[in-house]
Amino acid sequence: MPSIKQKFAGFFRQISNSGGGECLENANQMKPLHTSDSNTGCFIQRYLNGESRLKQPDILFGRTGQELPCLRLCSLQSEIIATHTGPDGGLTTVNRGQRGHVTSQDPDVSYIDSEDDAVPLPSTISSESTSNDVNAAVQPEVSDEHLADHEELPTKEPTPAAEPPEPEIEIAGVVNWNRPSGIAFGAATSLYERHPISGETAGNPLADAFAIVTRSNNALLCLADGVNWGERAALAARSAIHGAMDYLNRALFPSTTNGRQLTTNDVFLSLLRSFHAAHSMILQEGGLLTTLTAAVVAQLDQSSLQNSLYTGSDNSNSAKFVVCVCNVGDSLAYVYSPKHGVREITHGSHDIQSMRDMRDALGALGPVDGQNPELNNLTCSMTVIEEGDIVFLTSDGVSDNFDPVVGKFVVARKPDKIVPLPNSAKQTTKPPNRNLPTVEAFQRHELTLLRMEDILRNGMMPTNDNGNHLKAQQLCEDLVDFATRLTTAKRRLLEDLELYVDQDGKPLDPEEQKIRRRKICERLALIPGKLDHATCVAYEARIQPPNPVNIAGTEALTREMVASYPFRESSI
């Protein structure tokens, strides 16, 4: 078992030789960089010394799916292979009354597959009147004389009827949401500190939510991050996931047909409508604001000439998939490829050429302006992946902690501002930190992806066995674990007992606690990491045969998977 010293040596190996404080000037002289090449120094140093990232497959984006190429998909298989939602029940905790909303009863919203006229919904009938009508119809009339004739007959003890099995309740188009697997998994935790006296974790409840459904040749993934803290932020995230996933399951996989063949334009239309359903569910449930990212991964029809013109000729027999993503806010989507590394699918939703304010989510669903959402950065994105690649969505609690500036590996270059002073005063400027490299905005983005790639290829520790094929479950656990470890020192500082009690051990009043916490702000800013809720959901693109019916085995696997990664606040 590695010692503490070995663990920290492995964790910080990326900056073991990251000296040099100058920004890269000549990007044209770069040569391809691969994070697994460890013989020539760490990837940060090699990148800043002129090595470029590996050439990545195209990522296209636009405001709507109509602006993107129209690719033909294979028939979407409808049998569910695996499902997962969380934390703490995820989307299953909202819309408990199964009230109809825009996804199922709004006559103005039609599904993309509707070929027949909509069938009008039956009028609502109360349960009491229905019960009375049914009883009157099926029970014969019994006269008083008939009852009198039977009064003296010996009564026989009625045999207790066997209790009927509880009906399976469908939630958001799925009956059982707790069937994770190695290729379809999600993880969530809190990076905030725990109060040393009350034991409560700051920022509770977790305001993130995720859901994933995988089928034989396709998958649906959703992730939402409630804006700010509180019950209504968490409610907004779970409502958005519920509304979007409900619409996608019903629109793309209607019960009347199976094996439907669609195009990517159809999928994007469905994704955009699912955002309307998500927003409606937030308003219905009384939630506040949330980001939302939804992805549909589907197998491409490789026999299509139109597809081959876009994807190019490929002699391999492996299947290809297309990832269609719609997002609003700062929850992002990525692809990890053993061949190409990590690339961000949603980079079109934010400007990677300028330094971003991490306090601004850029957009949100929910009642931002009256009943209206803020869709400033609503973006549709698309990329083609190979079988075995992993698609994953993250909240900013994960993605921001891979930012090299947040991790204190580099410093961001700031524009030079000269403030005019009186002639008698001297111009003083704060000297830059010469111990760390200085990077531009686009380099900051590239290094974020390289850090992710390094962790996924090589693991957290030098002793990790990275020869095995990475699975979606391991990817989620590695990313969340990295964010948890990076923020450990911040939590330790905020959990110092002296911030909460006086010299006699008596609890301080809230105002005094705030004063003491403000005094450590400068120290806190020097420590790497960002405290937040951290969530990741991932799917490995793969053709899967239908599951054999084995209820006992499925339940045992579910218990084992959930026990291996419990949803709780970080204890590190």
mmCIF file with all atom_site columns, C-alpha atoms in Angstrom, residues 247-435:
data_model
loop_
_atom_site.group_PDB
_atom_site.id
_atom_site.type_symbol
_atom_site.label_atom_id
_atom_site.label_alt_id
_atom_site.label_comp_id
_atom_site.label_asym_id
_atom_site.label_entity_id
_atom_site.label_seq_id
_atom_site.pdbx_PDB_ins_code
_atom_site.Cartn_x
_atom_site.Cartn_y
_atom_site.Cartn_z
_atom_site.occupancy
_atom_site.B_iso_or_equiv
_atom_site.pdbx_formal_charge
_atom_site.auth_seq_id
_atom_site.auth_comp_id
_atom_site.auth_asym_id
_atom_site.auth_atom_id
_atom_site.pdbx_PDB_model_num
ATOM 1   C CA . TYR A 1 247 ? -39.813 13.718 -22.953 1.00 0.00 ? 247 TYR A CA 1
ATOM 2   C CA . LEU A 1 248 ? -36.816 12.020 -24.588 1.00 0.00 ? 248 LEU A CA 1
ATOM 3   C CA . ASN A 1 249 ? -37.928 8.543  -23.526 1.00 0.00 ? 249 ASN A CA 1
ATOM 4   C CA . ARG A 1 250 ? -41.450 9.062  -24.853 1.00 0.00 ? 250 ARG A CA 1
ATOM 5   C CA . ALA A 1 251 ? -40.520 10.908 -28.032 1.00 0.00 ? 251 ALA A CA 1
ATOM 6   C CA . LEU A 1 252 ? -37.631 8.740  -29.210 1.00 0.00 ? 252 LEU A CA 1
ATOM 7   C CA . PHE A 1 253 ? -38.974 5.417  -27.920 1.00 0.00 ? 253 PHE A CA 1
ATOM 8   C CA . PRO A 1 254 ? -42.784 5.383  -28.203 1.00 0.00 ? 254 PRO A CA 1
ATOM 9   C CA . SER A 1 255 ? -44.483 2.183  -27.116 1.00 0.00 ? 255 SER A CA 1
ATOM 10  C CA . THR A 1 256 ? -46.287 1.752  -30.449 1.00 0.00 ? 256 THR A CA 1
ATOM 11  C CA . THR A 1 257 ? -43.175 1.288  -32.569 1.00 0.00 ? 257 THR A CA 1
ATOM 12  C CA . ASN A 1 258 ? -39.755 -0.270 -32.268 1.00 0.00 ? 258 ASN A CA 1
ATOM 13  C CA . GLY A 1 259 ? -36.576 0.058  -34.263 1.00 0.00 ? 259 GLY A CA 1
ATOM 14  C CA . ARG A 1 260 ? -37.278 3.540  -35.626 1.00 0.00 ? 260 ARG A CA 1
ATOM 15  C CA . GLN A 1 261 ? -34.715 5.126  -37.946 1.00 0.00 ? 261 GLN A CA 1
ATOM 16  C CA . LEU A 1 262 ? -34.106 8.823  -37.409 1.00 0.00 ? 262 LEU A CA 1
ATOM 17  C CA . THR A 1 263 ? -31.608 11.509 -38.335 1.00 0.00 ? 263 THR A CA 1
ATOM 18  C CA . THR A 1 264 ? -29.560 13.808 -36.135 1.00 0.00 ? 264 THR A CA 1
ATOM 19  C CA . ASN A 1 265 ? -31.913 16.663 -37.033 1.00 0.00 ? 265 ASN A CA 1
ATOM 20  C CA . ASP A 1 266 ? -34.782 14.671 -35.508 1.00 0.00 ? 266 ASP A CA 1
ATOM 21  C CA . VAL A 1 267 ? -32.726 14.101 -32.363 1.00 0.00 ? 267 VAL A CA 1
ATOM 22  C CA . PHE A 1 268 ? -31.857 17.793 -31.969 1.00 0.00 ? 268 PHE A CA 1
ATOM 23  C CA . LEU A 1 269 ? -35.496 18.753 -32.407 1.00 0.00 ? 269 LEU A CA 1
ATOM 24  C CA . SER A 1 270 ? -36.385 16.314 -29.654 1.00 0.00 ? 270 SER A CA 1
ATOM 25  C CA . LEU A 1 271 ? -33.583 17.644 -27.420 1.00 0.00 ? 271 LEU A CA 1
ATOM 26  C CA . LEU A 1 272 ? -34.769 21.238 -27.761 1.00 0.00 ? 272 LEU A CA 1
ATOM 27  C CA . ARG A 1 273 ? -38.336 20.232 -26.970 1.00 0.00 ? 273 ARG A CA 1
ATOM 28  C CA . SER A 1 274 ? -37.095 18.315 -23.935 1.00 0.00 ? 274 SER A CA 1
ATOM 29  C CA . PHE A 1 275 ? -35.646 21.582 -22.602 1.00 0.00 ? 275 PHE A CA 1
ATOM 30  C CA . HIS A 1 276 ? -39.099 23.133 -22.856 1.00 0.00 ? 276 HIS A CA 1
ATOM 31  C CA . ALA A 1 277 ? -40.447 20.150 -20.925 1.00 0.00 ? 277 ALA A CA 1
ATOM 32  C CA . ALA A 1 278 ? -37.693 20.557 -18.313 1.00 0.00 ? 278 ALA A CA 1
ATOM 33  C CA . HIS A 1 279 ? -38.493 24.240 -17.844 1.00 0.00 ? 279 HIS A CA 1
ATOM 34  C CA . SER A 1 280 ? -42.215 23.468 -17.518 1.00 0.00 ? 280 SER A CA 1
ATOM 35  C CA . MET A 1 281 ? -41.523 20.839 -14.867 1.00 0.00 ? 281 MET A CA 1
ATOM 36  C CA . ILE A 1 282 ? -39.410 23.320 -12.859 1.00 0.00 ? 282 ILE A CA 1
ATOM 37  C CA . LEU A 1 283 ? -42.279 25.812 -12.855 1.00 0.00 ? 283 LEU A CA 1
ATOM 38  C CA . GLN A 1 284 ? -44.784 23.093 -11.979 1.00 0.00 ? 284 GLN A CA 1
ATOM 39  C CA . GLU A 1 285 ? -42.752 21.874 -8.994  1.00 0.00 ? 285 GLU A CA 1
ATOM 40  C CA . GLY A 1 286 ? -41.823 25.343 -7.731  1.00 0.00 ? 286 GLY A CA 1
ATOM 41  C CA . GLY A 1 287 ? -38.074 25.072 -8.301  1.00 0.00 ? 287 GLY A CA 1
ATOM 42  C CA . LEU A 1 288 ? -35.663 27.932 -8.890  1.00 0.00 ? 288 LEU A CA 1
ATOM 43  C CA . LEU A 1 289 ? -32.821 28.019 -11.437 1.00 0.00 ? 289 LEU A CA 1
ATOM 44  C CA . THR A 1 290 ? -30.629 25.276 -12.864 1.00 0.00 ? 290 THR A CA 1
ATOM 45  C CA . THR A 1 291 ? -28.254 24.493 -15.697 1.00 0.00 ? 291 THR A CA 1
ATOM 46  C CA . LEU A 1 292 ? -29.047 21.512 -17.928 1.00 0.00 ? 292 LEU A CA 1
ATOM 47  C CA . THR A 1 293 ? -27.027 19.367 -20.322 1.00 0.00 ? 293 THR A CA 1
ATOM 48  C CA . ALA A 1 294 ? -28.673 16.515 -22.235 1.00 0.00 ? 294 ALA A CA 1
ATOM 49  C CA . ALA A 1 295 ? -26.983 14.115 -24.636 1.00 0.00 ? 295 ALA A CA 1
ATOM 50  C CA . VAL A 1 296 ? -28.246 11.449 -27.023 1.00 0.00 ? 296 VAL A CA 1
ATOM 51  C CA . VAL A 1 297 ? -25.669 8.875  -28.159 1.00 0.00 ? 297 VAL A CA 1
ATOM 52  C CA . ALA A 1 298 ? -26.813 6.767  -31.111 1.00 0.00 ? 298 ALA A CA 1
ATOM 53  C CA . GLN A 1 299 ? -25.222 4.364  -33.581 1.00 0.00 ? 299 GLN A CA 1
ATOM 54  C CA . LEU A 1 300 ? -24.575 5.796  -37.044 1.00 0.00 ? 300 LEU A CA 1
ATOM 55  C CA . ASP A 1 301 ? -25.808 4.084  -40.187 1.00 0.00 ? 301 ASP A CA 1
ATOM 56  C CA . GLN A 1 302 ? -22.463 3.364  -41.853 1.00 0.00 ? 302 GLN A CA 1
ATOM 57  C CA . SER A 1 303 ? -24.166 2.217  -45.046 1.00 0.00 ? 303 SER A CA 1
ATOM 58  C CA . SER A 1 304 ? -25.393 5.768  -45.669 1.00 0.00 ? 304 SER A CA 1
ATOM 59  C CA . LEU A 1 305 ? -23.470 7.634  -48.376 1.00 0.00 ? 305 LEU A CA 1
ATOM 60  C CA . GLN A 1 306 ? -24.322 10.934 -46.730 1.00 0.00 ? 306 GLN A CA 1
ATOM 61  C CA . ASN A 1 307 ? -22.748 9.777  -43.481 1.00 0.00 ? 307 ASN A CA 1
ATOM 62  C CA . SER A 1 308 ? -19.577 8.575  -45.205 1.00 0.00 ? 308 SER A CA 1
ATOM 63  C CA . LEU A 1 309 ? -19.130 11.987 -46.837 1.00 0.00 ? 309 LEU A CA 1
ATOM 64  C CA . TYR A 1 310 ? -19.028 13.518 -43.356 1.00 0.00 ? 310 TYR A CA 1
ATOM 65  C CA . THR A 1 311 ? -17.171 10.845 -41.392 1.00 0.00 ? 311 THR A CA 1
ATOM 66  C CA . GLY A 1 312 ? -14.785 9.854  -44.175 1.00 0.00 ? 312 GLY A CA 1
ATOM 67  C CA . SER A 1 313 ? -13.830 6.374  -45.307 1.00 0.00 ? 313 SER A CA 1
ATOM 68  C CA . ASP A 1 314 ? -12.910 3.931  -42.574 1.00 0.00 ? 314 ASP A CA 1
ATOM 69  C CA . ASN A 1 315 ? -11.800 0.386  -43.183 1.00 0.00 ? 315 ASN A CA 1
ATOM 70  C CA . SER A 1 316 ? -12.413 -0.700 -39.593 1.00 0.00 ? 316 SER A CA 1
ATOM 71  C CA . ASN A 1 317 ? -15.428 -2.830 -38.818 1.00 0.00 ? 317 ASN A CA 1
ATOM 72  C CA . SER A 1 318 ? -16.104 -1.154 -35.463 1.00 0.00 ? 318 SER A CA 1
ATOM 73  C CA . ALA A 1 319 ? -19.343 0.734  -35.023 1.00 0.00 ? 319 ALA A CA 1
ATOM 74  C CA . LYS A 1 320 ? -19.459 4.518  -35.014 1.00 0.00 ? 320 LYS A CA 1
ATOM 75  C CA . PHE A 1 321 ? -21.733 6.637  -32.874 1.00 0.00 ? 321 PHE A CA 1
ATOM 76  C CA . VAL A 1 322 ? -22.842 10.243 -32.999 1.00 0.00 ? 322 VAL A CA 1
ATOM 77  C CA . VAL A 1 323 ? -23.217 12.350 -29.855 1.00 0.00 ? 323 VAL A CA 1
ATOM 78  C CA . CYS A 1 324 ? -25.896 15.048 -30.005 1.00 0.00 ? 324 CYS A CA 1
ATOM 79  C CA . VAL A 1 325 ? -25.761 17.463 -27.066 1.00 0.00 ? 325 VAL A CA 1
ATOM 80  C CA . CYS A 1 326 ? -27.914 20.396 -26.037 1.00 0.00 ? 326 CYS A CA 1
ATOM 81  C CA . ASN A 1 327 ? -26.816 22.510 -23.065 1.00 0.00 ? 327 ASN A CA 1
ATOM 82  C CA . VAL A 1 328 ? -27.573 25.736 -21.248 1.00 0.00 ? 328 VAL A CA 1
ATOM 83  C CA . GLY A 1 329 ? -25.351 27.006 -18.434 1.00 0.00 ? 329 GLY A CA 1
ATOM 84  C CA . ASP A 1 330 ? -21.918 25.780 -17.412 1.00 0.00 ? 330 ASP A CA 1
ATOM 85  C CA . SER A 1 331 ? -22.515 22.029 -17.113 1.00 0.00 ? 331 SER A CA 1
ATOM 86  C CA . LEU A 1 332 ? -20.348 20.575 -19.865 1.00 0.00 ? 332 LEU A CA 1
ATOM 87  C CA . ALA A 1 333 ? -20.064 17.447 -22.030 1.00 0.00 ? 333 ALA A CA 1
ATOM 88  C CA . TYR A 1 334 ? -16.870 15.612 -22.993 1.00 0.00 ? 334 TYR A CA 1
ATOM 89  C CA . VAL A 1 335 ? -15.588 12.554 -24.828 1.00 0.00 ? 335 VAL A CA 1
ATOM 90  C CA . TYR A 1 336 ? -12.708 10.405 -23.633 1.00 0.00 ? 336 TYR A CA 1
ATOM 91  C CA . SER A 1 337 ? -11.126 8.402  -26.438 1.00 0.00 ? 337 SER A CA 1
ATOM 92  C CA . PRO A 1 338 ? -8.179  6.041  -25.908 1.00 0.00 ? 338 PRO A CA 1
ATOM 93  C CA . LYS A 1 339 ? -7.055  7.139  -29.370 1.00 0.00 ? 339 LYS A CA 1
ATOM 94  C CA . HIS A 1 340 ? -7.621  10.911 -29.265 1.00 0.00 ? 340 HIS A CA 1
ATOM 95  C CA . GLY A 1 341 ? -7.688  11.776 -25.567 1.00 0.00 ? 341 GLY A CA 1
ATOM 96  C CA . VAL A 1 342 ? -10.282 14.141 -24.035 1.00 0.00 ? 342 VAL A CA 1
ATOM 97  C CA . ARG A 1 343 ? -12.229 16.714 -26.023 1.00 0.00 ? 343 ARG A CA 1
ATOM 98  C CA . GLU A 1 344 ? -15.050 18.995 -24.927 1.00 0.00 ? 344 GLU A CA 1
ATOM 99  C CA . ILE A 1 345 ? -18.206 18.690 -27.005 1.00 0.00 ? 345 ILE A CA 1
ATOM 100 C CA . THR A 1 346 ? -19.812 21.828 -25.550 1.00 0.00 ? 346 THR A CA 1
ATOM 101 C CA . HIS A 1 347 ? -16.921 24.259 -26.104 1.00 0.00 ? 347 HIS A CA 1
ATOM 102 C CA . GLY A 1 348 ? -19.156 26.273 -28.438 1.00 0.00 ? 348 GLY A CA 1
ATOM 103 C CA . SER A 1 349 ? -21.339 27.302 -25.483 1.00 0.00 ? 349 SER A CA 1
ATOM 104 C CA . HIS A 1 350 ? -18.568 29.444 -23.942 1.00 0.00 ? 350 HIS A CA 1
ATOM 105 C CA . ASP A 1 351 ? -15.751 31.543 -25.344 1.00 0.00 ? 351 ASP A CA 1
ATOM 106 C CA . ILE A 1 352 ? -12.509 29.633 -24.899 1.00 0.00 ? 352 ILE A CA 1
ATOM 107 C CA . GLN A 1 353 ? -10.548 32.629 -26.235 1.00 0.00 ? 353 GLN A CA 1
ATOM 108 C CA . SER A 1 354 ? -11.370 34.809 -23.222 1.00 0.00 ? 354 SER A CA 1
ATOM 109 C CA . MET A 1 355 ? -11.025 34.342 -19.479 1.00 0.00 ? 355 MET A CA 1
ATOM 110 C CA . ARG A 1 356 ? -14.346 33.191 -18.029 1.00 0.00 ? 356 ARG A CA 1
ATOM 111 C CA . ASP A 1 357 ? -15.875 34.383 -14.781 1.00 0.00 ? 357 ASP A CA 1
ATOM 112 C CA . MET A 1 358 ? -16.635 31.106 -13.000 1.00 0.00 ? 358 MET A CA 1
ATOM 113 C CA . ARG A 1 359 ? -19.326 32.799 -10.925 1.00 0.00 ? 359 ARG A CA 1
ATOM 114 C CA . ASP A 1 360 ? -21.447 33.304 -14.052 1.00 0.00 ? 360 ASP A CA 1
ATOM 115 C CA . ALA A 1 361 ? -23.322 30.191 -15.205 1.00 0.00 ? 361 ALA A CA 1
ATOM 116 C CA . LEU A 1 362 ? -24.007 31.949 -18.575 1.00 0.00 ? 362 LEU A CA 1
ATOM 117 C CA . GLY A 1 363 ? -27.586 30.621 -18.748 1.00 0.00 ? 363 GLY A CA 1
ATOM 118 C CA . ALA A 1 364 ? -30.244 28.751 -16.782 1.00 0.00 ? 364 ALA A CA 1
ATOM 119 C CA . LEU A 1 365 ? -33.682 27.182 -16.925 1.00 0.00 ? 365 LEU A CA 1
ATOM 120 C CA . GLY A 1 366 ? -36.337 28.208 -14.427 1.00 0.00 ? 366 GLY A CA 1
ATOM 121 C CA . PRO A 1 367 ? -37.929 31.568 -13.571 1.00 0.00 ? 367 PRO A CA 1
ATOM 122 C CA . VAL A 1 368 ? -35.009 33.886 -14.350 1.00 0.00 ? 368 VAL A CA 1
ATOM 123 C CA . ASP A 1 369 ? -37.119 36.739 -15.733 1.00 0.00 ? 369 ASP A CA 1
ATOM 124 C CA . GLY A 1 370 ? -40.665 36.234 -14.517 1.00 0.00 ? 370 GLY A CA 1
ATOM 125 C CA . GLN A 1 371 ? -41.509 32.774 -15.844 1.00 0.00 ? 371 GLN A CA 1
ATOM 126 C CA . ASN A 1 372 ? -38.856 32.867 -18.569 1.00 0.00 ? 372 ASN A CA 1
ATOM 127 C CA . PRO A 1 373 ? -35.459 31.096 -18.639 1.00 0.00 ? 373 PRO A CA 1
ATOM 128 C CA . GLU A 1 374 ? -32.151 32.631 -19.663 1.00 0.00 ? 374 GLU A CA 1
ATOM 129 C CA . LEU A 1 375 ? -31.008 30.925 -22.864 1.00 0.00 ? 375 LEU A CA 1
ATOM 130 C CA . ASN A 1 376 ? -28.049 33.139 -23.747 1.00 0.00 ? 376 ASN A CA 1
ATOM 131 C CA . ASN A 1 377 ? -25.657 30.227 -24.296 1.00 0.00 ? 377 ASN A CA 1
ATOM 132 C CA . LEU A 1 378 ? -28.131 27.545 -25.388 1.00 0.00 ? 378 LEU A CA 1
ATOM 133 C CA . THR A 1 379 ? -26.093 25.455 -27.831 1.00 0.00 ? 379 THR A CA 1
ATOM 134 C CA . CYS A 1 380 ? -26.528 22.318 -29.931 1.00 0.00 ? 380 CYS A CA 1
ATOM 135 C CA . SER A 1 381 ? -23.283 20.382 -30.465 1.00 0.00 ? 381 SER A CA 1
ATOM 136 C CA . MET A 1 382 ? -22.357 17.221 -32.331 1.00 0.00 ? 382 MET A CA 1
ATOM 137 C CA . THR A 1 383 ? -19.358 14.924 -32.758 1.00 0.00 ? 383 THR A CA 1
ATOM 138 C CA . VAL A 1 384 ? -18.720 11.404 -34.036 1.00 0.00 ? 384 VAL A CA 1
ATOM 139 C CA . ILE A 1 385 ? -17.116 8.844  -31.717 1.00 0.00 ? 385 ILE A CA 1
ATOM 140 C CA . GLU A 1 386 ? -15.915 5.275  -32.008 1.00 0.00 ? 386 GLU A CA 1
ATOM 141 C CA . GLU A 1 387 ? -17.061 2.190  -30.149 1.00 0.00 ? 387 GLU A CA 1
ATOM 142 C CA . GLY A 1 388 ? -15.340 2.117  -26.766 1.00 0.00 ? 388 GLY A CA 1
ATOM 143 C CA . ASP A 1 389 ? -15.168 5.905  -26.379 1.00 0.00 ? 389 ASP A CA 1
ATOM 144 C CA . ILE A 1 390 ? -16.768 7.300  -23.217 1.00 0.00 ? 390 ILE A CA 1
ATOM 145 C CA . VAL A 1 391 ? -19.172 10.240 -23.229 1.00 0.00 ? 391 VAL A CA 1
ATOM 146 C CA . PHE A 1 392 ? -19.394 12.042 -19.893 1.00 0.00 ? 392 PHE A CA 1
ATOM 147 C CA . LEU A 1 393 ? -21.194 15.081 -18.500 1.00 0.00 ? 393 LEU A CA 1
ATOM 148 C CA . THR A 1 394 ? -19.927 17.078 -15.515 1.00 0.00 ? 394 THR A CA 1
ATOM 149 C CA . SER A 1 395 ? -21.103 19.886 -13.285 1.00 0.00 ? 395 SER A CA 1
ATOM 150 C CA . ASP A 1 396 ? -18.737 22.817 -12.822 1.00 0.00 ? 396 ASP A CA 1
ATOM 151 C CA . GLY A 1 397 ? -17.709 21.337 -9.463  1.00 0.00 ? 397 GLY A CA 1
ATOM 152 C CA . VAL A 1 398 ? -15.747 18.769 -11.486 1.00 0.00 ? 398 VAL A CA 1
ATOM 153 C CA . SER A 1 399 ? -14.710 20.694 -14.601 1.00 0.00 ? 399 SER A CA 1
ATOM 154 C CA . ASP A 1 400 ? -13.546 23.830 -12.762 1.00 0.00 ? 400 ASP A CA 1
ATOM 155 C CA . ASN A 1 401 ? -11.311 21.801 -10.459 1.00 0.00 ? 401 ASN A CA 1
ATOM 156 C CA . PHE A 1 402 ? -9.409  20.537 -13.505 1.00 0.00 ? 402 PHE A CA 1
ATOM 157 C CA . ASP A 1 403 ? -8.716  24.127 -14.526 1.00 0.00 ? 403 ASP A CA 1
ATOM 158 C CA . PRO A 1 404 ? -4.944  24.654 -14.030 1.00 0.00 ? 404 PRO A CA 1
ATOM 159 C CA . VAL A 1 405 ? -5.502  28.165 -12.647 1.00 0.00 ? 405 VAL A CA 1
ATOM 160 C CA . VAL A 1 406 ? -7.912  26.843 -10.017 1.00 0.00 ? 406 VAL A CA 1
ATOM 161 C CA . GLY A 1 407 ? -5.408  24.099 -9.237  1.00 0.00 ? 407 GLY A CA 1
ATOM 162 C CA . LYS A 1 408 ? -2.600  26.680 -8.833  1.00 0.00 ? 408 LYS A CA 1
ATOM 163 C CA . PHE A 1 409 ? -0.454  25.047 -11.495 1.00 0.00 ? 409 PHE A CA 1
ATOM 164 C CA . VAL A 1 410 ? -0.383  28.156 -13.685 1.00 0.00 ? 410 VAL A CA 1
ATOM 165 C CA . VAL A 1 411 ? -1.563  31.765 -13.510 1.00 0.00 ? 411 VAL A CA 1
ATOM 166 C CA . ALA A 1 412 ? -3.845  33.473 -16.011 1.00 0.00 ? 412 ALA A CA 1
ATOM 167 C CA . ARG A 1 413 ? -2.419  36.311 -18.056 1.00 0.00 ? 413 ARG A CA 1
ATOM 168 C CA . LYS A 1 414 ? -4.247  39.541 -17.290 1.00 0.00 ? 414 LYS A CA 1
ATOM 169 C CA . PRO A 1 415 ? -4.403  42.510 -19.668 1.00 0.00 ? 415 PRO A CA 1
ATOM 170 C CA . ASP A 1 416 ? -2.009  45.276 -18.732 1.00 0.00 ? 416 ASP A CA 1
ATOM 171 C CA . LYS A 1 417 ? -3.911  48.201 -17.265 1.00 0.00 ? 417 LYS A CA 1
ATOM 172 C CA . ILE A 1 418 ? -2.111  51.478 -16.717 1.00 0.00 ? 418 ILE A CA 1
ATOM 173 C CA . VAL A 1 419 ? -3.871  53.776 -14.275 1.00 0.00 ? 419 VAL A CA 1
ATOM 174 C CA . PRO A 1 420 ? -2.819  57.460 -14.664 1.00 0.00 ? 420 PRO A CA 1
ATOM 175 C CA . LEU A 1 421 ? -1.492  58.922 -11.434 1.00 0.00 ? 421 LEU A CA 1
ATOM 176 C CA . PRO A 1 422 ? -0.528  62.456 -10.388 1.00 0.00 ? 422 PRO A CA 1
ATOM 177 C CA . ASN A 1 423 ? 2.997   63.534 -11.311 1.00 0.00 ? 423 ASN A CA 1
ATOM 178 C CA . SER A 1 424 ? 4.100   63.365 -7.701  1.00 0.00 ? 424 SER A CA 1
ATOM 179 C CA . ALA A 1 425 ? 3.003   59.732 -7.313  1.00 0.00 ? 425 ALA A CA 1
ATOM 180 C CA . LYS A 1 426 ? 4.916   56.696 -8.471  1.00 0.00 ? 426 LYS A CA 1
ATOM 181 C CA . GLN A 1 427 ? 3.385   54.018 -10.684 1.00 0.00 ? 427 GLN A CA 1
ATOM 182 C CA . THR A 1 428 ? 3.446   50.772 -8.691  1.00 0.00 ? 428 THR A CA 1
ATOM 183 C CA . THR A 1 429 ? 2.401   47.419 -10.048 1.00 0.00 ? 429 THR A CA 1
ATOM 184 C CA . LYS A 1 430 ? 2.144   44.085 -8.352  1.00 0.00 ? 430 LYS A CA 1
ATOM 185 C CA . PRO A 1 431 ? 4.939   41.861 -9.671  1.00 0.00 ? 431 PRO A CA 1
ATOM 186 C CA . PRO A 1 432 ? 3.711   38.678 -11.400 1.00 0.00 ? 432 PRO A CA 1
ATOM 187 C CA . ASN A 1 433 ? 4.224   35.299 -9.846  1.00 0.00 ? 433 ASN A CA 1
ATOM 188 C CA . ARG A 1 434 ? 7.416   34.146 -11.559 1.00 0.00 ? 434 ARG A CA 1
ATOM 189 C CA . ASN A 1 435 ? 7.256   30.717 -9.983  1.00 0.00 ? 435 ASN A CA 1
#
